[in-house]
Amino acid sequence: MRWGLAIAVLTGCQFHHGLAPGAPDAPSDDADGNTTQDTCLGSFVQVCLDHAPTAPFAVTMPTPVNTDGGAPCVDDTLHRFCVIAGTSITIGSGLAASGQKPLVLFSTSTIEIDGMVDVSSYTGVGPQHLGAAANDASCAHGVAPFAGGGGYGGSFGGAGGTGGENSGGVGAGTPAAAVVPTALRGGCAGGAGSTVGGTAGAGGSSGGAVAVIAATTITVMGAVDASGAGGSGAVHAPTVGAAGGGGGSGGLIVIDGTALLGTGK
């Protein structure tokens, strides 16, 4: 398991009513023909909504979120993200997001996280759980292992680990190079192990992606988690070897506001 890469932008997150990047030089019309102006926040990634939020958003009990659509998500103007928006946001319990799109918390004032915001991937009983936007499609693959060597770890903000060698001292999987993210996206999966018999382990999925964007302060007393999942172990045949998969990389956490406060993780 790998921790997420965190980017903190704390030098004046801008809140304005304006046009989304690349939009025409005129306000847009809604379904009723009324002229609207987009509401935008963010520096590392700018997120724009068709309408400013009109009420606070609070989580008081464990809440699963599917970022592919449906409440409490709203679309940004470019339909890239699941945006949870409020005049303020308070996460008092667990908010766990899965799905294809990254998660964005979008507040026109403050955000306070006392519970957990979770876009991590993990292995439990059954299939791996995938965090929101895990296993980004742009990820490069490492060099696959061979002859019973272990799978490589996923690379993202840092290079993944090299797989274990077989009994002959060769066969290890080699990770791809690290990348510097320029967009809100998840990390990269680990590689599967190899086998000369038995069943090799699968690679672990990466952590997902979340942006916490506030017009003023962000306070974290709880945690924001974008960890990757560990790889699966191998199942050995009686006289031949197989190797486990490599762990997935962490994902991406963006903290974007005027100040970051609190003692959380």
Tab-separated table of C-alpha atoms in Angstrom:
chain	number	residue	atom	x	y	z
A	1	MET	CA	0.000	0.000	0.000
A	2	ARG	CA	1.293	3.465	-0.903
A	3	TRP	CA	0.246	6.802	0.546
A	4	GLY	CA	-1.250	9.479	-1.677
A	5	LEU	CA	0.576	12.446	-3.146
A	6	ALA	CA	-0.654	15.698	-1.578
A	7	ILE	CA	-0.540	19.124	-3.201
A	8	ALA	CA	-1.387	22.107	-1.003
A	9	VAL	CA	-2.208	25.435	-2.672
A	10	LEU	CA	-2.519	27.987	0.123
A	11	THR	CA	-1.698	31.303	-1.486
A	12	GLY	CA	-5.039	32.781	-2.324
A	13	CYS	CA	-7.599	30.439	-3.837
A	14	GLN	CA	-9.785	32.656	-5.996
A	15	PHE	CA	-13.582	32.664	-5.831
A	16	HIS	CA	-15.348	34.430	-8.639
A	17	HIS	CA	-18.322	34.408	-10.906
A	18	GLY	CA	-17.018	34.084	-14.416
A	19	LEU	CA	-16.591	31.793	-17.376
A	20	ALA	CA	-15.159	28.310	-17.405
A	21	PRO	CA	-11.817	27.933	-19.176
A	22	GLY	CA	-12.374	27.716	-22.926
A	23	ALA	CA	-15.989	28.850	-22.677
A	24	PRO	CA	-17.414	31.389	-25.133
A	25	ASP	CA	-17.036	35.067	-24.212
A	26	ALA	CA	-20.674	35.305	-23.125
A	27	PRO	CA	-22.809	33.953	-20.283
A	28	SER	CA	-24.684	30.721	-20.959
A	29	ASP	CA	-28.414	30.011	-20.854
A	30	ASP	CA	-29.992	27.387	-18.643
A	31	ALA	CA	-32.822	25.017	-19.645
A	32	ASP	CA	-35.389	27.768	-19.056
A	33	GLY	CA	-33.562	30.290	-21.194
A	34	ASN	CA	-32.272	32.302	-18.221
A	35	THR	CA	-28.797	33.798	-18.448
A	36	THR	CA	-26.351	32.260	-15.976
A	37	GLN	CA	-22.770	32.882	-14.901
A	38	ASP	CA	-20.438	30.142	-13.759
A	39	THR	CA	-19.091	30.078	-10.188
A	40	CYS	CA	-15.426	29.055	-10.100
A	41	LEU	CA	-12.893	28.074	-7.436
A	42	GLY	CA	-9.432	26.576	-7.501
A	43	SER	CA	-5.816	27.125	-8.505
A	44	PHE	CA	-4.193	23.740	-9.220
A	45	VAL	CA	-7.421	22.763	-10.934
A	46	GLN	CA	-10.172	25.304	-11.591
A	47	VAL	CA	-13.652	23.943	-10.942
A	48	CYS	CA	-16.683	25.846	-12.212
A	49	LEU	CA	-20.372	25.296	-11.458
A	50	ASP	CA	-23.382	26.591	-13.360
A	51	HIS	CA	-24.880	27.876	-10.111
A	52	ALA	CA	-23.330	28.874	-6.789
A	53	PRO	CA	-24.349	26.654	-3.844
A	54	THR	CA	-27.098	28.111	-1.684
A	55	ALA	CA	-26.867	25.956	1.464
A	56	PRO	CA	-24.261	24.314	3.702
A	57	PHE	CA	-23.341	20.654	3.172
A	58	ALA	CA	-22.720	18.395	6.166
A	59	VAL	CA	-21.977	14.680	6.628
A	60	THR	CA	-23.110	13.352	10.014
A	61	MET	CA	-23.157	9.604	9.297
A	62	PRO	CA	-21.048	7.290	7.072
A	63	THR	CA	-21.882	8.223	3.490
A	64	PRO	CA	-20.878	6.327	0.320
A	65	VAL	CA	-20.605	8.419	-2.850
A	66	ASN	CA	-20.648	7.173	-6.445
A	67	THR	CA	-18.806	9.809	-8.458
A	68	ASP	CA	-20.354	8.593	-11.715
A	69	GLY	CA	-23.509	10.545	-10.872
A	70	GLY	CA	-26.416	11.093	-8.522
A	71	ALA	CA	-26.756	12.915	-5.211
A	72	PRO	CA	-24.842	14.396	-3.545
A	73	CYS	CA	-22.757	14.955	-6.690
A	74	VAL	CA	-23.332	17.775	-9.118
A	75	ASP	CA	-21.454	18.141	-12.394
A	76	ASP	CA	-18.905	20.847	-12.978
A	77	THR	CA	-19.420	22.797	-16.189
A	78	LEU	CA	-16.985	20.553	-18.111
A	79	HIS	CA	-18.434	17.294	-16.674
A	80	ARG	CA	-15.059	16.128	-15.379
A	81	PHE	CA	-15.743	15.717	-11.657
A	82	CYS	CA	-18.234	14.752	-8.992
A	83	VAL	CA	-18.589	18.021	-7.094
A	84	ILE	CA	-20.062	18.205	-3.600
A	85	ALA	CA	-20.803	21.894	-3.117
A	86	GLY	CA	-21.910	24.041	-0.212
A	87	THR	CA	-21.779	27.530	1.228
A	88	SER	CA	-19.709	25.691	3.832
A	89	ILE	CA	-18.795	21.996	4.136
A	90	THR	CA	-18.468	19.961	7.336
A	91	ILE	CA	-17.424	16.299	7.216
A	92	GLY	CA	-18.283	14.973	10.658
A	93	SER	CA	-18.233	11.275	9.766
A	94	GLY	CA	-16.980	9.112	6.897
A	95	LEU	CA	-17.350	10.146	3.239
A	96	ALA	CA	-16.099	7.315	0.982
A	97	ALA	CA	-16.060	7.865	-2.783
A	98	SER	CA	-15.736	5.373	-5.624
A	99	GLY	CA	-16.468	5.644	-9.340
A	100	GLN	CA	-14.728	6.848	-12.495
A	101	LYS	CA	-14.618	10.595	-11.777
A	102	PRO	CA	-12.463	12.381	-9.187
A	103	LEU	CA	-14.172	13.823	-6.111
A	104	VAL	CA	-14.228	17.578	-5.441
A	105	LEU	CA	-15.345	19.280	-2.231
A	106	PHE	CA	-16.272	22.855	-3.229
A	107	SER	CA	-17.100	25.490	-0.610
A	108	THR	CA	-17.667	29.192	-1.081
A	109	SER	CA	-16.450	29.723	2.501
A	110	THR	CA	-14.832	27.099	4.773
A	111	ILE	CA	-14.323	23.326	4.839
A	112	GLU	CA	-13.919	21.370	8.085
A	113	ILE	CA	-13.007	17.671	8.032
A	114	ASP	CA	-13.465	16.041	11.441
A	115	GLY	CA	-14.126	12.557	10.058
A	116	MET	CA	-12.637	10.801	7.032
A	117	VAL	CA	-12.672	11.685	3.340
A	118	ASP	CA	-11.719	8.398	1.690
A	119	VAL	CA	-10.773	7.833	-1.964
A	120	SER	CA	-8.436	4.932	-1.169
A	121	SER	CA	-8.361	1.497	-2.768
A	122	TYR	CA	-8.046	-1.635	-0.659
A	123	THR	CA	-8.377	-5.388	-0.689
A	124	GLY	CA	-10.887	-7.127	1.544
A	125	VAL	CA	-13.238	-10.051	1.151
A	126	GLY	CA	-14.024	-10.314	-2.554
A	127	PRO	CA	-12.799	-7.953	-5.327
A	128	GLN	CA	-10.606	-4.966	-4.605
A	129	HIS	CA	-12.433	-1.786	-3.659
A	130	LEU	CA	-11.477	1.081	-5.978
A	131	GLY	CA	-11.303	4.683	-4.834
A	132	ALA	CA	-12.733	7.439	-7.008
A	133	ALA	CA	-10.736	7.785	-10.267
A	134	ALA	CA	-8.259	5.034	-9.322
A	135	ASN	CA	-6.002	3.434	-11.967
A	136	ASP	CA	-5.770	6.415	-14.314
A	137	ALA	CA	-5.867	5.520	-18.007
A	138	SER	CA	-2.738	7.577	-18.769
A	139	CYS	CA	-0.508	5.457	-16.514
A	140	ALA	CA	2.579	3.897	-18.080
A	141	HIS	CA	3.216	0.213	-17.481
A	142	GLY	CA	6.474	-1.055	-16.052
A	143	VAL	CA	8.424	-4.054	-17.338
A	144	ALA	CA	6.551	-7.235	-16.512
A	145	PRO	CA	8.258	-9.913	-14.397
A	146	PHE	CA	9.061	-13.389	-15.707
A	147	ALA	CA	9.896	-16.901	-14.515
A	148	GLY	CA	8.343	-16.508	-11.067
A	149	GLY	CA	9.512	-12.952	-10.372
A	150	GLY	CA	7.357	-10.514	-8.416
A	151	GLY	CA	5.290	-7.697	-9.842
A	152	TYR	CA	6.425	-4.066	-9.734
A	153	GLY	CA	4.817	-1.384	-7.603
A	154	GLY	CA	2.758	1.341	-9.233
A	155	SER	CA	4.524	4.655	-9.936
A	156	PHE	CA	2.981	8.106	-9.567
A	157	GLY	CA	4.541	10.968	-7.577
A	158	GLY	CA	7.411	8.575	-6.846
A	159	ALA	CA	8.662	5.432	-8.569
A	160	GLY	CA	7.154	2.144	-7.428
A	161	GLY	CA	9.187	-0.658	-5.930
A	162	THR	CA	10.962	-3.330	-7.949
A	163	GLY	CA	9.444	-6.807	-7.699
A	164	GLY	CA	11.110	-9.688	-5.919
A	165	GLU	CA	13.532	-11.925	-7.828
A	166	ASN	CA	12.973	-15.614	-8.400
A	167	SER	CA	15.194	-18.280	-6.844
A	168	GLY	CA	17.722	-17.777	-9.631
A	169	GLY	CA	18.119	-14.088	-8.817
A	170	VAL	CA	16.268	-12.788	-11.905
A	171	GLY	CA	12.743	-12.206	-13.161
A	172	ALA	CA	11.766	-9.150	-11.108
A	173	GLY	CA	9.263	-6.663	-12.473
A	174	THR	CA	10.584	-3.117	-13.001
A	175	PRO	CA	8.398	-0.083	-12.277
A	176	ALA	CA	7.657	2.768	-14.664
A	177	ALA	CA	9.162	6.197	-14.039
A	178	ALA	CA	7.534	8.638	-11.631
A	179	VAL	CA	5.303	11.353	-13.072
A	180	VAL	CA	4.364	14.855	-11.938
A	181	PRO	CA	0.585	15.250	-12.081
A	182	THR	CA	-0.752	18.334	-13.824
A	183	ALA	CA	-4.441	17.429	-13.495
A	184	LEU	CA	-6.756	15.962	-10.871
A	185	ARG	CA	-6.364	12.219	-11.464
A	186	GLY	CA	-5.804	8.936	-9.662
A	187	GLY	CA	-2.572	7.015	-9.367
A	188	CYS	CA	-1.280	3.886	-11.110
A	189	ALA	CA	-1.827	0.202	-10.403
A	190	GLY	CA	0.883	-2.271	-9.514
A	191	GLY	CA	1.914	-5.053	-11.877
A	192	ALA	CA	0.916	-8.705	-11.591
A	193	GLY	CA	3.427	-11.314	-10.533
A	194	SER	CA	4.671	-14.054	-12.871
A	195	THR	CA	4.548	-17.812	-12.607
A	196	VAL	CA	6.094	-21.040	-13.831
A	197	GLY	CA	3.228	-22.918	-12.235
A	198	GLY	CA	0.503	-22.124	-9.768
A	199	THR	CA	-1.337	-18.804	-9.837
A	200	ALA	CA	0.496	-15.497	-9.705
A	201	GLY	CA	-0.880	-12.617	-7.649
A	202	ALA	CA	-2.622	-9.610	-9.199
A	203	GLY	CA	-1.304	-6.085	-8.863
A	204	GLY	CA	-2.960	-3.715	-6.411
A	205	SER	CA	-5.118	-0.819	-7.554
A	206	SER	CA	-3.996	2.757	-7.012
A	207	GLY	CA	-5.490	5.374	-4.758
A	208	GLY	CA	-8.010	7.759	-6.222
A	209	ALA	CA	-8.221	11.555	-6.494
A	210	VAL	CA	-9.850	14.266	-4.391
A	211	ALA	CA	-9.631	18.066	-4.392
A	212	VAL	CA	-10.658	19.946	-1.252
A	213	ILE	CA	-11.288	23.516	-2.451
A	214	ALA	CA	-12.482	26.355	-0.231
A	215	ALA	CA	-12.705	30.108	-0.768
A	216	THR	CA	-11.231	30.604	2.727
A	217	THR	CA	-9.824	28.161	5.309
A	218	ILE	CA	-9.642	24.375	5.356
A	219	THR	CA	-9.430	22.635	8.745
A	220	VAL	CA	-8.478	18.947	8.925
A	221	MET	CA	-8.882	17.328	12.335
A	222	GLY	CA	-9.710	13.928	10.836
A	223	ALA	CA	-8.085	12.494	7.700
A	224	VAL	CA	-8.050	12.532	3.911
A	225	ASP	CA	-6.964	9.159	2.497
A	226	ALA	CA	-5.908	8.270	-1.058
A	227	SER	CA	-3.904	5.119	-0.301
A	228	GLY	CA	-3.318	2.412	-2.877
A	229	ALA	CA	-4.126	-1.269	-2.381
A	230	GLY	CA	-1.566	-3.986	-1.750
A	231	GLY	CA	-0.965	-6.630	-4.401
A	232	SER	CA	-2.394	-10.138	-4.071
A	233	GLY	CA	-0.288	-13.064	-2.962
A	234	ALA	CA	0.437	-16.032	-5.195
A	235	VAL	CA	-0.967	-19.549	-4.976
A	236	HIS	CA	1.866	-22.042	-5.419
A	237	ALA	CA	1.676	-25.362	-7.214
A	238	PRO	CA	3.341	-28.241	-5.315
A	239	THR	CA	6.719	-28.150	-7.045
A	240	VAL	CA	6.837	-24.874	-8.962
A	241	GLY	CA	6.749	-21.205	-8.071
A	242	ALA	CA	4.544	-18.183	-8.565
A	243	ALA	CA	4.981	-14.660	-7.237
A	244	GLY	CA	2.755	-11.958	-5.820
A	245	GLY	CA	1.694	-8.708	-7.428
A	246	GLY	CA	3.032	-5.253	-6.635
A	247	GLY	CA	1.099	-2.664	-4.668
A	248	GLY	CA	-0.727	0.220	-6.279
A	249	SER	CA	0.559	3.765	-5.938
A	250	GLY	CA	-1.142	6.336	-3.795
A	251	GLY	CA	-3.502	8.740	-5.483
A	252	LEU	CA	-3.729	12.544	-5.427
A	253	ILE	CA	-4.997	14.867	-2.695
A	254	VAL	CA	-5.284	18.573	-3.511
A	255	ILE	CA	-5.840	21.009	-0.623
A	256	ASP	CA	-6.694	24.434	-2.057
A	257	GLY	CA	-7.651	27.397	0.125
A	258	THR	CA	-6.262	30.427	1.947
A	259	ALA	CA	-4.993	28.455	4.976
A	260	LEU	CA	-4.714	24.842	6.152
A	261	LEU	CA	-5.439	24.346	9.856
A	262	GLY	CA	-5.771	21.367	12.218
A	263	THR	CA	-3.846	18.356	13.444
A	264	GLY	CA	-5.338	15.681	11.181
A	265	LYS	CA	-3.713	13.478	8.552
